[in-house]
Amino acid sequence: KNQVEQSPQSLIILEGKNCTLQCNYTVSPFSNLRWYKQDTGRGPVSLTIMTFSENTKSNGRYTATLDADTKQSSLHITASQLSDSASYICVVSVQDSNYQLIWGAGTKLIIKP
Amino acid sequence: DADVTQTPRNRITKTGKRIMLECSQTKGHDRMYWYRQDPGLGLQLIYYSFDVKDINKGEISDGYSVSRQAQAKFSLSLESAIPNQTALYFCATSALTGEQFFGPGTRLTVL
């Protein structure tokens, strides 16, 4: 069964600190992996996308990594800001499927001043 | 103006009532989607449409129906609302298999 699991479920850190969020997936065949940021009560917004051959992708203070062999991805946030408080969702796309996206439940990140 | 809009943003209704949620987009995308999100859970796909004549069921379509009135409009209906359909509903659009762009969401409460 295609699944995406994220950890931790929630995380609280102080402003200015770094953190890393994890995503493990059992999706096959794999097409790509996206990280989305979802502010409370709003729709998700894409941060990064990685295909099978890419193992790192940055977007400002966000850096995503992908290990296709172990089927793991991480999202590292550097020098956190209060505006980083949100849920971060890992989404894996099934290859050759026109629509199937497997969504993780997300990690709720809270940045405290 | 927002690329993907949803109306209403909030709705409270009673069990058994018929409800329609509407979605409009100005991104020119052919593909549109409806998702629901329950607290602590991931997004679940209800229906998706690749063009005006193409409608497909997602993983949780029971109790829902959709209509694709035009390329830019995709509406979701609950024929007879029940309390466990209380959730946050999102519409999204995409070009082919690319990034999905989401609307602001509709918070639906069924009493």
PDB file of N, CA, C and O in Angstrom, chain A residues 9 32 34 36 38 40-46 89 93 97-101 103-106, chain B residues 9 31 33 35 37 40-43 45 48 50 88 90 96-100 102-104 107:
ATOM      1  N   GLN A   9       5.226  14.407  14.697  1.00  0.00           N
ATOM      2  CA  GLN A   9       3.872  14.898  14.435  1.00  0.00           C
ATOM      3  C   GLN A   9       3.794  16.384  14.707  1.00  0.00           C
ATOM      4  O   GLN A   9       3.106  17.131  14.020  1.00  0.00           O
ATOM      5  N   ASN A  32       7.873  11.833  -8.117  1.00  0.00           N
ATOM      6  CA  ASN A  32       8.537  12.964  -7.490  1.00  0.00           C
ATOM      7  C   ASN A  32       8.021  13.163  -6.065  1.00  0.00           C
ATOM      8  O   ASN A  32       7.025  12.559  -5.667  1.00  0.00           O
ATOM      9  N   ARG A  34       7.252  16.287  -3.215  1.00  0.00           N
ATOM     10  CA  ARG A  34       7.130  17.716  -2.922  1.00  0.00           C
ATOM     11  C   ARG A  34       6.976  17.939  -1.432  1.00  0.00           C
ATOM     12  O   ARG A  34       6.380  17.112  -0.728  1.00  0.00           O
ATOM     13  N   TYR A  36       5.178  20.770   0.971  1.00  0.00           N
ATOM     14  CA  TYR A  36       4.266  21.895   0.993  1.00  0.00           C
ATOM     15  C   TYR A  36       4.274  22.515   2.386  1.00  0.00           C
ATOM     16  O   TYR A  36       4.438  21.816   3.388  1.00  0.00           O
ATOM     17  N   GLN A  38       1.714  24.622   4.870  1.00  0.00           N
ATOM     18  CA  GLN A  38       0.313  24.984   5.029  1.00  0.00           C
ATOM     19  C   GLN A  38       0.139  25.816   6.291  1.00  0.00           C
ATOM     20  O   GLN A  38       0.266  25.298   7.409  1.00  0.00           O
ATOM     21  N   THR A  40      -2.119  27.789   9.030  1.00  0.00           N
ATOM     22  CA  THR A  40      -3.376  27.376   9.654  1.00  0.00           C
ATOM     23  C   THR A  40      -4.571  27.939   8.896  1.00  0.00           C
ATOM     24  O   THR A  40      -4.654  29.149   8.659  1.00  0.00           O
ATOM     25  N   GLY A  41      -5.478  27.051   8.501  1.00  0.00           N
ATOM     26  CA  GLY A  41      -6.708  27.457   7.838  1.00  0.00           C
ATOM     27  C   GLY A  41      -6.551  27.874   6.390  1.00  0.00           C
ATOM     28  O   GLY A  41      -7.521  28.345   5.776  1.00  0.00           O
ATOM     29  N   ARG A  42      -5.370  27.673   5.820  1.00  0.00           N
ATOM     30  CA  ARG A  42      -5.134  28.080   4.436  1.00  0.00           C
ATOM     31  C   ARG A  42      -4.691  26.881   3.606  1.00  0.00           C
ATOM     32  O   ARG A  42      -4.334  25.831   4.133  1.00  0.00           O
ATOM     33  N   GLY A  43      -4.727  27.043   2.293  1.00  0.00           N
ATOM     34  CA  GLY A  43      -4.318  25.963   1.418  1.00  0.00           C
ATOM     35  C   GLY A  43      -2.815  25.781   1.395  1.00  0.00           C
ATOM     36  O   GLY A  43      -2.058  26.724   1.614  1.00  0.00           O
ATOM     37  N   PRO A  44      -2.340  24.558   1.128  1.00  0.00           N
ATOM     38  CA  PRO A  44      -0.899  24.308   1.058  1.00  0.00           C
ATOM     39  C   PRO A  44      -0.253  25.056  -0.103  1.00  0.00           C
ATOM     40  O   PRO A  44      -0.876  25.289  -1.137  1.00  0.00           O
ATOM     41  N   VAL A  45       1.028  25.401   0.095  1.00  0.00           N
ATOM     42  CA  VAL A  45       1.812  26.065  -0.935  1.00  0.00           C
ATOM     43  C   VAL A  45       3.104  25.279  -1.117  1.00  0.00           C
ATOM     44  O   VAL A  45       3.768  24.924  -0.143  1.00  0.00           O
ATOM     45  N   SER A  46       3.463  24.986  -2.376  1.00  0.00           N
ATOM     46  CA  SER A  46       4.640  24.174  -2.650  1.00  0.00           C
ATOM     47  C   SER A  46       5.925  24.893  -2.283  1.00  0.00           C
ATOM     48  O   SER A  46       6.111  26.070  -2.592  1.00  0.00           O
ATOM     49  N   ILE A  89       3.993  19.499   4.859  1.00  0.00           N
ATOM     50  CA  ILE A  89       3.417  18.260   4.346  1.00  0.00           C
ATOM     51  C   ILE A  89       4.288  17.697   3.230  1.00  0.00           C
ATOM     52  O   ILE A  89       4.693  18.421   2.312  1.00  0.00           O
ATOM     53  N   SER A  93       4.308  11.633  -5.512  1.00  0.00           N
ATOM     54  CA  SER A  93       3.534  11.378  -6.716  1.00  0.00           C
ATOM     55  C   SER A  93       3.883  10.007  -7.282  1.00  0.00           C
ATOM     56  O   SER A  93       5.061   9.626  -7.343  1.00  0.00           O
ATOM     57  N   SER A  97       0.873   7.724 -13.170  1.00  0.00           N
ATOM     58  CA  SER A  97      -0.500   7.942 -12.719  1.00  0.00           C
ATOM     59  C   SER A  97      -0.866   9.376 -13.051  1.00  0.00           C
ATOM     60  O   SER A  97      -0.083  10.286 -12.835  1.00  0.00           O
ATOM     61  N   ASN A  98      -2.003   9.564 -13.575  1.00  0.00           N
ATOM     62  CA  ASN A  98      -2.378  10.918 -13.944  1.00  0.00           C
ATOM     63  C   ASN A  98      -2.737  11.803 -12.763  1.00  0.00           C
ATOM     64  O   ASN A  98      -2.833  13.003 -12.895  1.00  0.00           O
ATOM     65  N   TYR A  99      -2.982  11.218 -11.661  1.00  0.00           N
ATOM     66  CA  TYR A  99      -3.475  12.064 -10.593  1.00  0.00           C
ATOM     67  C   TYR A  99      -2.971  11.697  -9.208  1.00  0.00           C
ATOM     68  O   TYR A  99      -3.031  12.498  -8.309  1.00  0.00           O
ATOM     69  N   GLN A 100      -2.524  10.467  -9.022  1.00  0.00           N
ATOM     70  CA  GLN A 100      -2.392   9.994  -7.652  1.00  0.00           C
ATOM     71  C   GLN A 100      -1.249  10.649  -6.891  1.00  0.00           C
ATOM     72  O   GLN A 100      -0.084  10.490  -7.233  1.00  0.00           O
ATOM     73  N   LEU A 101      -1.628  11.416  -5.913  1.00  0.00           N
ATOM     74  CA  LEU A 101      -0.682  11.994  -4.976  1.00  0.00           C
ATOM     75  C   LEU A 101      -0.936  11.364  -3.621  1.00  0.00           C
ATOM     76  O   LEU A 101      -2.070  11.274  -3.180  1.00  0.00           O
ATOM     77  N   TRP A 103      -0.478  11.852   0.187  1.00  0.00           N
ATOM     78  CA  TRP A 103      -0.216  12.943   1.126  1.00  0.00           C
ATOM     79  C   TRP A 103       0.150  12.399   2.499  1.00  0.00           C
ATOM     80  O   TRP A 103      -0.505  11.500   3.027  1.00  0.00           O
ATOM     81  N   GLY A 104       1.179  12.965   3.092  1.00  0.00           N
ATOM     82  CA  GLY A 104       1.469  12.710   4.496  1.00  0.00           C
ATOM     83  C   GLY A 104       0.532  13.534   5.366  1.00  0.00           C
ATOM     84  O   GLY A 104      -0.149  14.438   4.866  1.00  0.00           O
ATOM     85  N   ALA A 105       0.496  13.209   6.653  1.00  0.00           N
ATOM     86  CA  ALA A 105      -0.381  13.922   7.582  1.00  0.00           C
ATOM     87  C   ALA A 105       0.210  15.252   8.015  1.00  0.00           C
ATOM     88  O   ALA A 105      -0.498  16.092   8.583  1.00  0.00           O
ATOM     89  N   GLY A 106       1.501  15.454   7.763  1.00  0.00           N
ATOM     90  CA  GLY A 106       2.127  16.729   8.081  1.00  0.00           C
ATOM     91  C   GLY A 106       2.802  16.760   9.438  1.00  0.00           C
ATOM     92  O   GLY A 106       2.499  15.968  10.338  1.00  0.00           O
TER      93      GLY A 106
ATOM     94  N   ARG B   9     -16.670  30.652   2.335  1.00  0.00           N
ATOM     95  CA  ARG B   9     -15.480  30.365   3.117  1.00  0.00           C
ATOM     96  C   ARG B   9     -15.832  29.601   4.386  1.00  0.00           C
ATOM     97  O   ARG B   9     -15.060  28.787   4.871  1.00  0.00           O
ATOM     98  N   ARG B  31      -6.799  20.980 -15.104  1.00  0.00           N
ATOM     99  CA  ARG B  31      -7.042  20.006 -14.043  1.00  0.00           C
ATOM    100  C   ARG B  31      -7.492  20.683 -12.765  1.00  0.00           C
ATOM    101  O   ARG B  31      -6.877  21.645 -12.305  1.00  0.00           O
ATOM    102  N   TYR B  33      -9.325  19.813  -8.683  1.00  0.00           N
ATOM    103  CA  TYR B  33      -9.440  18.771  -7.658  1.00  0.00           C
ATOM    104  C   TYR B  33     -10.243  19.297  -6.468  1.00  0.00           C
ATOM    105  O   TYR B  33     -10.210  20.487  -6.174  1.00  0.00           O
ATOM    106  N   TYR B  35     -10.522  18.344  -2.316  1.00  0.00           N
ATOM    107  CA  TYR B  35      -9.968  17.587  -1.191  1.00  0.00           C
ATOM    108  C   TYR B  35     -10.749  17.943   0.080  1.00  0.00           C
ATOM    109  O   TYR B  35     -11.294  19.031   0.199  1.00  0.00           O
ATOM    110  N   GLN B  37      -9.992  17.892   4.416  1.00  0.00           N
ATOM    111  CA  GLN B  37      -8.955  17.722   5.422  1.00  0.00           C
ATOM    112  C   GLN B  37      -9.608  17.704   6.795  1.00  0.00           C
ATOM    113  O   GLN B  37     -10.311  18.641   7.174  1.00  0.00           O
ATOM    114  N   GLY B  40      -5.546  16.788  12.038  1.00  0.00           N
ATOM    115  CA  GLY B  40      -4.513  15.786  12.282  1.00  0.00           C
ATOM    116  C   GLY B  40      -4.310  14.789  11.162  1.00  0.00           C
ATOM    117  O   GLY B  40      -3.461  13.894  11.275  1.00  0.00           O
ATOM    118  N   LEU B  41      -5.067  14.933  10.081  1.00  0.00           N
ATOM    119  CA  LEU B  41      -4.948  13.989   8.972  1.00  0.00           C
ATOM    120  C   LEU B  41      -4.481  14.708   7.714  1.00  0.00           C
ATOM    121  O   LEU B  41      -4.562  15.933   7.613  1.00  0.00           O
ATOM    122  N   GLY B  42      -4.007  13.910   6.759  1.00  0.00           N
ATOM    123  CA  GLY B  42      -3.606  14.486   5.488  1.00  0.00           C
ATOM    124  C   GLY B  42      -4.797  14.813   4.615  1.00  0.00           C
ATOM    125  O   GLY B  42      -5.937  14.506   4.940  1.00  0.00           O
ATOM    126  N   LEU B  43      -4.515  15.438   3.492  1.00  0.00           N
ATOM    127  CA  LEU B  43      -5.568  15.758   2.531  1.00  0.00           C
ATOM    128  C   LEU B  43      -6.049  14.478   1.861  1.00  0.00           C
ATOM    129  O   LEU B  43      -5.248  13.619   1.496  1.00  0.00           O
ATOM    130  N   LEU B  45      -8.403  13.009  -1.340  1.00  0.00           N
ATOM    131  CA  LEU B  45      -8.965  13.406  -2.627  1.00  0.00           C
ATOM    132  C   LEU B  45     -10.403  12.916  -2.748  1.00  0.00           C
ATOM    133  O   LEU B  45     -10.679  11.720  -2.573  1.00  0.00           O
ATOM    134  N   TYR B  48     -11.691  14.506  -8.940  1.00  0.00           N
ATOM    135  CA  TYR B  48     -10.795  15.291  -9.758  1.00  0.00           C
ATOM    136  C   TYR B  48     -11.304  15.311 -11.191  1.00  0.00           C
ATOM    137  O   TYR B  48     -12.032  14.411 -11.618  1.00  0.00           O
ATOM    138  N   PHE B  50      -9.946  16.317 -15.254  1.00  0.00           N
ATOM    139  CA  PHE B  50      -8.834  16.694 -16.135  1.00  0.00           C
ATOM    140  C   PHE B  50      -9.274  17.643 -17.237  1.00  0.00           C
ATOM    141  O   PHE B  50      -8.441  18.265 -17.874  1.00  0.00           O
ATOM    142  N   LEU B  88     -12.602  20.680   6.579  1.00  0.00           N
ATOM    143  CA  LEU B  88     -12.103  21.788   5.762  1.00  0.00           C
ATOM    144  C   LEU B  88     -11.965  21.269   4.340  1.00  0.00           C
ATOM    145  O   LEU B  88     -11.345  20.215   4.112  1.00  0.00           O
ATOM    146  N   PHE B  90     -10.840  21.846   0.360  1.00  0.00           N
ATOM    147  CA  PHE B  90      -9.967  22.618  -0.511  1.00  0.00           C
ATOM    148  C   PHE B  90     -10.186  22.245  -1.973  1.00  0.00           C
ATOM    149  O   PHE B  90     -10.302  21.063  -2.315  1.00  0.00           O
ATOM    150  N   LEU B  96      -1.236  19.677 -16.134  1.00  0.00           N
ATOM    151  CA  LEU B  96      -0.779  18.289 -16.317  1.00  0.00           C
ATOM    152  C   LEU B  96      -0.501  17.659 -14.957  1.00  0.00           C
ATOM    153  O   LEU B  96      -1.339  17.639 -14.095  1.00  0.00           O
ATOM    154  N   THR B  97       0.714  17.171 -14.720  1.00  0.00           N
ATOM    155  CA  THR B  97       1.002  16.510 -13.438  1.00  0.00           C
ATOM    156  C   THR B  97       1.867  17.381 -12.553  1.00  0.00           C
ATOM    157  O   THR B  97       2.627  16.908 -11.731  1.00  0.00           O
ATOM    158  N   GLY B  98       1.759  18.663 -12.737  1.00  0.00           N
ATOM    159  CA  GLY B  98       2.624  19.572 -12.004  1.00  0.00           C
ATOM    160  C   GLY B  98       2.117  19.994 -10.647  1.00  0.00           C
ATOM    161  O   GLY B  98       1.244  19.391 -10.053  1.00  0.00           O
ATOM    162  N   GLU B  99       2.688  21.077 -10.158  1.00  0.00           N
ATOM    163  CA  GLU B  99       2.371  21.631  -8.847  1.00  0.00           C
ATOM    164  C   GLU B  99       0.886  21.968  -8.762  1.00  0.00           C
ATOM    165  O   GLU B  99       0.300  22.513  -9.697  1.00  0.00           O
ATOM    166  N   GLN B 100       0.290  21.661  -7.616  1.00  0.00           N
ATOM    167  CA  GLN B 100      -1.107  22.011  -7.381  1.00  0.00           C
ATOM    168  C   GLN B 100      -1.187  23.350  -6.660  1.00  0.00           C
ATOM    169  O   GLN B 100      -0.408  23.621  -5.748  1.00  0.00           O
ATOM    170  N   PHE B 102      -3.727  25.749  -4.506  1.00  0.00           N
ATOM    171  CA  PHE B 102      -4.909  25.563  -3.676  1.00  0.00           C
ATOM    172  C   PHE B 102      -5.666  26.857  -3.432  1.00  0.00           C
ATOM    173  O   PHE B 102      -5.083  27.936  -3.360  1.00  0.00           O
ATOM    174  N   GLY B 103      -6.983  26.710  -3.272  1.00  0.00           N
ATOM    175  CA  GLY B 103      -7.814  27.807  -2.840  1.00  0.00           C
ATOM    176  C   GLY B 103      -7.689  27.995  -1.333  1.00  0.00           C
ATOM    177  O   GLY B 103      -6.996  27.234  -0.655  1.00  0.00           O
ATOM    178  N   PRO B 104      -8.398  28.982  -0.789  1.00  0.00           N
ATOM    179  CA  PRO B 104      -8.273  29.301   0.637  1.00  0.00           C
ATOM    180  C   PRO B 104      -9.030  28.343   1.552  1.00  0.00           C
ATOM    181  O   PRO B 104      -8.839  28.383   2.761  1.00  0.00           O
ATOM    182  N   ARG B 107     -14.634  26.051   5.310  1.00  0.00           N
ATOM    183  CA  ARG B 107     -14.852  25.324   6.567  1.00  0.00           C
ATOM    184  C   ARG B 107     -16.331  24.993   6.677  1.00  0.00           C
ATOM    185  O   ARG B 107     -17.157  25.901   6.794  1.00  0.00           O
TER     186      ARG B 107
END
